[in-house]
């Protein structure tokens, strides 16, 4: 398929700048992939589509406060440093993006916090905006993390045109987040409240967890018309045996298996065994899913509404059927559903 086939007109007013008042009260579009039928619901209505022994696969990655603001030595210029991933814990080496990049060269020192709580030195260039930096910090890893927590800001996506607040610290994190390492939230999971999880449990729905640390590569724009030429960035994912067992039992019993979010879907599709079951894994994936694609594990999916021409929209189209999904997006725009990270949700069954 071609990039231009995933274009649609998205009015800026439909980009969600704030989350729904209650997590589980965002709107929910239900798309039936066999018939193309669409229903309009509230997210907590998801309860009506799942039964005893069905399985939901959740991504339990935890977002860390990845956006720091520092000052450059000598000039004092303010520099935004976006922590992408830790390369070496002992040496405190990190891959970062810097802005404005033209001011930052190898050898420059950056100071963070009023009393220089953290100091870093630029040791390498990676891309035009990318750098490798080393934090010059003598304390324990726990103390270092605490300082990042104090100085860092919730890494809201750039299209949210406001500063991160204390509320974002809680709301840009799923209630089941456990393992720190993501620089963006697995947004489909943001709609689950504790009460809804409890009600699903009482109904007999089981939860399997995977961990995929969401990197910015997920949102990298596709710049080639021929999709086979696009390369995804690698992201680390972990699936434990106990979770694979829960999923495989549901496959065997022909239950409904729901991937909550594109990151959960990419994880499980990166760990399919020869006999089409899920296997335990601790690996990196750069899997790019676009139509046509034959899914092996999940037979339903919860996802948010994504940007035109994004790899996320391509995966959803592969799962729900290209015509179905593009039609559903047209309906979503007409019905004024909210898009992106803090937006509304879609259930494809």
mmCIF file of C-alpha atoms in Angstrom, residues 24-222:
data_model
loop_
_atom_site.group_PDB
_atom_site.id
_atom_site.type_symbol
_atom_site.label_atom_id
_atom_site.label_comp_id
_atom_site.label_asym_id
_atom_site.label_seq_id
_atom_site.Cartn_x
_atom_site.Cartn_y
_atom_site.Cartn_z
ATOM 1 C CA UNK A 24 -13.534 5.475 31.516
ATOM 2 C CA UNK A 25 -15.945 8.150 30.255
ATOM 3 C CA UNK A 26 -14.167 8.996 27.014
ATOM 4 C CA UNK A 27 -16.241 8.143 23.947
ATOM 5 C CA UNK A 28 -15.903 4.690 22.410
ATOM 6 C CA UNK A 29 -16.546 3.802 18.786
ATOM 7 C CA UNK A 30 -17.165 0.083 18.262
ATOM 8 C CA UNK A 31 -16.258 -1.178 14.781
ATOM 9 C CA UNK A 32 -17.426 -4.658 13.746
ATOM 10 C CA UNK A 33 -14.801 -5.739 11.253
ATOM 11 C CA UNK A 34 -16.893 -8.381 9.473
ATOM 12 C CA UNK A 35 -19.789 -6.075 8.621
ATOM 13 C CA UNK A 36 -18.234 -2.606 8.978
ATOM 14 C CA UNK A 37 -21.077 -1.725 11.398
ATOM 15 C CA UNK A 38 -20.321 1.145 13.794
ATOM 16 C CA UNK A 39 -21.735 1.760 17.288
ATOM 17 C CA UNK A 40 -21.260 4.875 19.448
ATOM 18 C CA UNK A 41 -20.689 4.181 23.139
ATOM 19 C CA UNK A 42 -18.846 5.377 26.267
ATOM 20 C CA UNK A 43 -15.591 3.600 27.147
ATOM 21 C CA UNK A 44 -16.985 1.848 30.244
ATOM 22 C CA UNK A 45 -19.482 0.111 27.875
ATOM 23 C CA UNK A 46 -16.532 -2.048 26.786
ATOM 24 C CA UNK A 47 -17.714 -4.287 29.613
ATOM 25 C CA UNK A 48 -20.621 -5.473 27.452
ATOM 26 C CA UNK A 49 -18.338 -6.928 24.766
ATOM 27 C CA UNK A 50 -16.278 -9.305 26.935
ATOM 28 C CA UNK A 51 -17.149 -12.444 28.862
ATOM 29 C CA UNK A 52 -15.768 -15.004 31.296
ATOM 30 C CA UNK A 53 -12.291 -16.267 30.269
ATOM 31 C CA UNK A 54 -11.782 -13.630 27.571
ATOM 32 C CA UNK A 55 -8.328 -12.021 27.774
ATOM 33 C CA UNK A 56 -7.147 -8.422 27.557
ATOM 34 C CA UNK A 57 -3.443 -7.843 26.855
ATOM 35 C CA UNK A 58 -2.127 -4.705 28.567
ATOM 36 C CA UNK A 59 1.194 -2.887 28.118
ATOM 37 C CA UNK A 60 2.478 -2.203 31.658
ATOM 38 C CA UNK A 61 5.325 0.140 30.668
ATOM 39 C CA UNK A 62 5.681 3.259 32.810
ATOM 40 C CA UNK A 63 6.336 6.740 31.412
ATOM 41 C CA UNK A 64 9.187 8.607 33.062
ATOM 42 C CA UNK A 65 9.493 12.432 33.183
ATOM 43 C CA UNK A 66 11.681 12.554 30.094
ATOM 44 C CA UNK A 67 11.610 16.273 29.278
ATOM 45 C CA UNK A 68 14.282 18.341 31.056
ATOM 46 C CA UNK A 69 15.214 21.996 30.704
ATOM 47 C CA UNK A 70 18.847 22.941 31.288
ATOM 48 C CA UNK A 71 21.254 25.772 30.709
ATOM 49 C CA UNK A 72 24.325 25.682 28.536
ATOM 50 C CA UNK A 73 27.637 26.522 30.234
ATOM 51 C CA UNK A 74 29.041 30.026 29.617
ATOM 52 C CA UNK A 75 26.093 31.357 27.568
ATOM 53 C CA UNK A 76 23.323 30.221 29.952
ATOM 54 C CA UNK A 77 21.036 29.547 26.959
ATOM 55 C CA UNK A 78 17.987 27.403 27.839
ATOM 56 C CA UNK A 79 18.129 23.977 26.190
ATOM 57 C CA UNK A 80 15.375 21.359 26.116
ATOM 58 C CA UNK A 81 16.751 17.841 26.582
ATOM 59 C CA UNK A 82 14.401 14.944 25.858
ATOM 60 C CA UNK A 83 15.675 11.686 27.362
ATOM 61 C CA UNK A 84 15.075 8.864 24.881
ATOM 62 C CA UNK A 85 16.798 5.895 26.473
ATOM 63 C CA UNK A 86 19.508 4.927 28.899
ATOM 64 C CA UNK A 87 22.473 3.386 27.089
ATOM 65 C CA UNK A 88 24.634 2.521 30.085
ATOM 66 C CA UNK A 89 23.490 2.657 33.716
ATOM 67 C CA UNK A 90 27.000 2.649 35.261
ATOM 68 C CA UNK A 91 28.334 5.412 32.999
ATOM 69 C CA UNK A 92 24.971 7.266 33.034
ATOM 70 C CA UNK A 93 25.019 7.519 29.249
ATOM 71 C CA UNK A 94 21.759 8.518 27.570
ATOM 72 C CA UNK A 95 20.440 8.965 24.048
ATOM 73 C CA UNK A 96 18.655 12.328 23.934
ATOM 74 C CA UNK A 97 17.127 14.897 21.604
ATOM 75 C CA UNK A 98 18.174 18.521 22.124
ATOM 76 C CA UNK A 99 16.446 21.735 21.110
ATOM 77 C CA UNK A 100 17.729 24.091 19.729
ATOM 78 C CA UNK A 101 20.193 21.545 18.350
ATOM 79 C CA UNK A 102 22.423 24.007 16.498
ATOM 80 C CA UNK A 103 23.678 25.369 19.847
ATOM 81 C CA UNK A 104 24.782 22.033 21.251
ATOM 82 C CA UNK A 105 28.153 20.554 20.363
ATOM 83 C CA UNK A 106 30.266 17.675 21.636
ATOM 84 C CA UNK A 107 32.094 18.801 24.783
ATOM 85 C CA UNK A 108 29.388 21.256 25.915
ATOM 86 C CA UNK A 109 28.200 20.981 29.516
ATOM 87 C CA UNK A 110 24.554 21.379 30.498
ATOM 88 C CA UNK A 111 23.305 22.339 33.968
ATOM 89 C CA UNK A 112 19.874 21.351 35.278
ATOM 90 C CA UNK A 113 18.003 22.854 38.241
ATOM 91 C CA UNK A 114 18.556 26.043 40.230
ATOM 92 C CA UNK A 115 21.378 24.520 42.239
ATOM 93 C CA UNK A 116 22.754 22.376 39.361
ATOM 94 C CA UNK A 117 21.101 19.259 40.748
ATOM 95 C CA UNK A 118 22.310 17.444 37.606
ATOM 96 C CA UNK A 119 25.152 18.234 35.217
ATOM 97 C CA UNK A 120 25.677 16.514 31.862
ATOM 98 C CA UNK A 121 28.324 16.556 29.177
ATOM 99 C CA UNK A 122 27.626 16.036 25.462
ATOM 100 C CA UNK A 123 29.820 13.153 24.254
ATOM 101 C CA UNK A 124 28.541 12.408 20.736
ATOM 102 C CA UNK A 125 26.199 13.430 17.898
ATOM 103 C CA UNK A 126 23.694 10.799 16.767
ATOM 104 C CA UNK A 127 21.286 12.567 14.360
ATOM 105 C CA UNK A 128 20.561 16.204 13.544
ATOM 106 C CA UNK A 129 18.797 16.707 16.884
ATOM 107 C CA UNK A 130 20.155 13.624 18.612
ATOM 108 C CA UNK A 131 23.052 13.543 21.057
ATOM 109 C CA UNK A 132 24.611 11.117 23.517
ATOM 110 C CA UNK A 133 25.119 12.746 26.899
ATOM 111 C CA UNK A 134 26.792 11.586 30.116
ATOM 112 C CA UNK A 135 25.432 12.738 33.454
ATOM 113 C CA UNK A 136 28.270 13.615 35.832
ATOM 114 C CA UNK A 137 26.669 12.282 38.990
ATOM 115 C CA UNK A 138 28.418 10.548 41.877
ATOM 116 C CA UNK A 139 25.424 9.333 43.897
ATOM 117 C CA UNK A 140 23.461 6.087 43.728
ATOM 118 C CA UNK A 141 21.134 5.159 40.868
ATOM 119 C CA UNK A 142 18.199 5.735 43.212
ATOM 120 C CA UNK A 143 19.371 9.306 43.937
ATOM 121 C CA UNK A 144 19.948 9.948 40.235
ATOM 122 C CA UNK A 145 16.407 8.772 39.383
ATOM 123 C CA UNK A 146 14.980 10.915 42.160
ATOM 124 C CA UNK A 147 16.701 13.984 40.697
ATOM 125 C CA UNK A 148 15.344 13.206 37.222
ATOM 126 C CA UNK A 149 11.891 12.881 38.835
ATOM 127 C CA UNK A 150 12.306 16.302 40.514
ATOM 128 C CA UNK A 151 13.589 18.065 37.386
ATOM 129 C CA UNK A 152 11.741 16.214 34.638
ATOM 130 C CA UNK A 153 8.424 17.097 33.084
ATOM 131 C CA UNK A 154 5.732 14.659 31.900
ATOM 132 C CA UNK A 155 6.636 14.201 28.210
ATOM 133 C CA UNK A 156 3.352 15.295 26.667
ATOM 134 C CA UNK A 157 3.472 15.107 22.862
ATOM 135 C CA UNK A 158 4.359 18.389 21.134
ATOM 136 C CA UNK A 159 0.923 18.717 19.518
ATOM 137 C CA UNK A 160 -0.590 19.297 22.993
ATOM 138 C CA UNK A 161 -0.189 23.043 23.036
ATOM 139 C CA UNK A 162 0.213 23.635 26.760
ATOM 140 C CA UNK A 163 2.647 23.011 29.580
ATOM 141 C CA UNK A 164 2.448 19.726 31.479
ATOM 142 C CA UNK A 165 0.646 20.014 34.825
ATOM 143 C CA UNK A 166 0.532 17.998 38.060
ATOM 144 C CA UNK A 167 -2.648 16.319 36.732
ATOM 145 C CA UNK A 168 -0.743 15.070 33.662
ATOM 146 C CA UNK A 169 1.686 13.229 35.923
ATOM 147 C CA UNK A 170 -1.177 10.955 36.917
ATOM 148 C CA UNK A 171 -3.334 11.004 33.764
ATOM 149 C CA UNK A 172 -0.534 10.447 31.209
ATOM 150 C CA UNK A 173 0.130 7.115 32.924
ATOM 151 C CA UNK A 174 -1.970 3.949 32.903
ATOM 152 C CA UNK A 175 -3.211 2.695 36.273
ATOM 153 C CA UNK A 176 -1.378 -0.606 35.613
ATOM 154 C CA UNK A 177 2.019 0.991 34.784
ATOM 155 C CA UNK A 178 4.867 -0.915 36.471
ATOM 156 C CA UNK A 179 8.153 -0.936 34.569
ATOM 157 C CA UNK A 180 9.723 2.434 33.864
ATOM 158 C CA UNK A 181 11.155 3.025 30.419
ATOM 159 C CA UNK A 182 8.620 4.710 28.113
ATOM 160 C CA UNK A 183 8.859 8.269 26.793
ATOM 161 C CA UNK A 184 5.234 8.184 25.604
ATOM 162 C CA UNK A 185 2.178 6.553 27.148
ATOM 163 C CA UNK A 186 0.537 3.460 25.635
ATOM 164 C CA UNK A 187 -2.559 5.597 25.185
ATOM 165 C CA UNK A 188 -5.320 2.987 24.704
ATOM 166 C CA UNK A 189 -4.626 1.890 28.284
ATOM 167 C CA UNK A 190 -5.281 5.391 29.654
ATOM 168 C CA UNK A 191 -9.055 4.759 29.455
ATOM 169 C CA UNK A 192 -9.053 2.008 32.089
ATOM 170 C CA UNK A 193 -10.128 3.081 35.585
ATOM 171 C CA UNK A 194 -9.685 0.971 38.719
ATOM 172 C CA UNK A 195 -13.451 0.512 38.921
ATOM 173 C CA UNK A 196 -13.715 -0.690 35.312
ATOM 174 C CA UNK A 197 -10.814 -3.138 35.805
ATOM 175 C CA UNK A 198 -12.597 -4.514 38.889
ATOM 176 C CA UNK A 199 -15.878 -4.921 36.983
ATOM 177 C CA UNK A 200 -14.103 -6.718 34.129
ATOM 178 C CA UNK A 201 -12.424 -9.016 36.680
ATOM 179 C CA UNK A 202 -15.754 -9.788 38.340
ATOM 180 C CA UNK A 203 -17.120 -10.730 34.919
ATOM 181 C CA UNK A 204 -14.260 -13.247 34.582
ATOM 182 C CA UNK A 205 -12.111 -11.330 32.091
ATOM 183 C CA UNK A 206 -8.426 -12.166 32.525
ATOM 184 C CA UNK A 207 -5.497 -9.803 32.040
ATOM 185 C CA UNK A 208 -2.149 -10.694 30.516
ATOM 186 C CA UNK A 209 0.620 -8.108 30.644
ATOM 187 C CA UNK A 210 3.436 -7.316 28.253
ATOM 188 C CA UNK A 211 6.030 -4.566 28.521
ATOM 189 C CA UNK A 212 6.986 -2.501 25.501
ATOM 190 C CA UNK A 213 8.893 0.674 26.284
ATOM 191 C CA UNK A 214 7.373 3.189 23.889
ATOM 192 C CA UNK A 215 10.005 5.307 22.149
ATOM 193 C CA UNK A 216 9.530 8.327 19.913
ATOM 194 C CA UNK A 217 10.118 6.104 16.873
ATOM 195 C CA UNK A 218 6.487 4.982 17.159
ATOM 196 C CA UNK A 219 5.505 8.494 16.081
ATOM 197 C CA UNK A 220 8.212 9.084 13.482
ATOM 198 C CA UNK A 221 6.655 10.391 10.283
ATOM 199 C CA UNK A 222 6.646 8.108 7.271
#
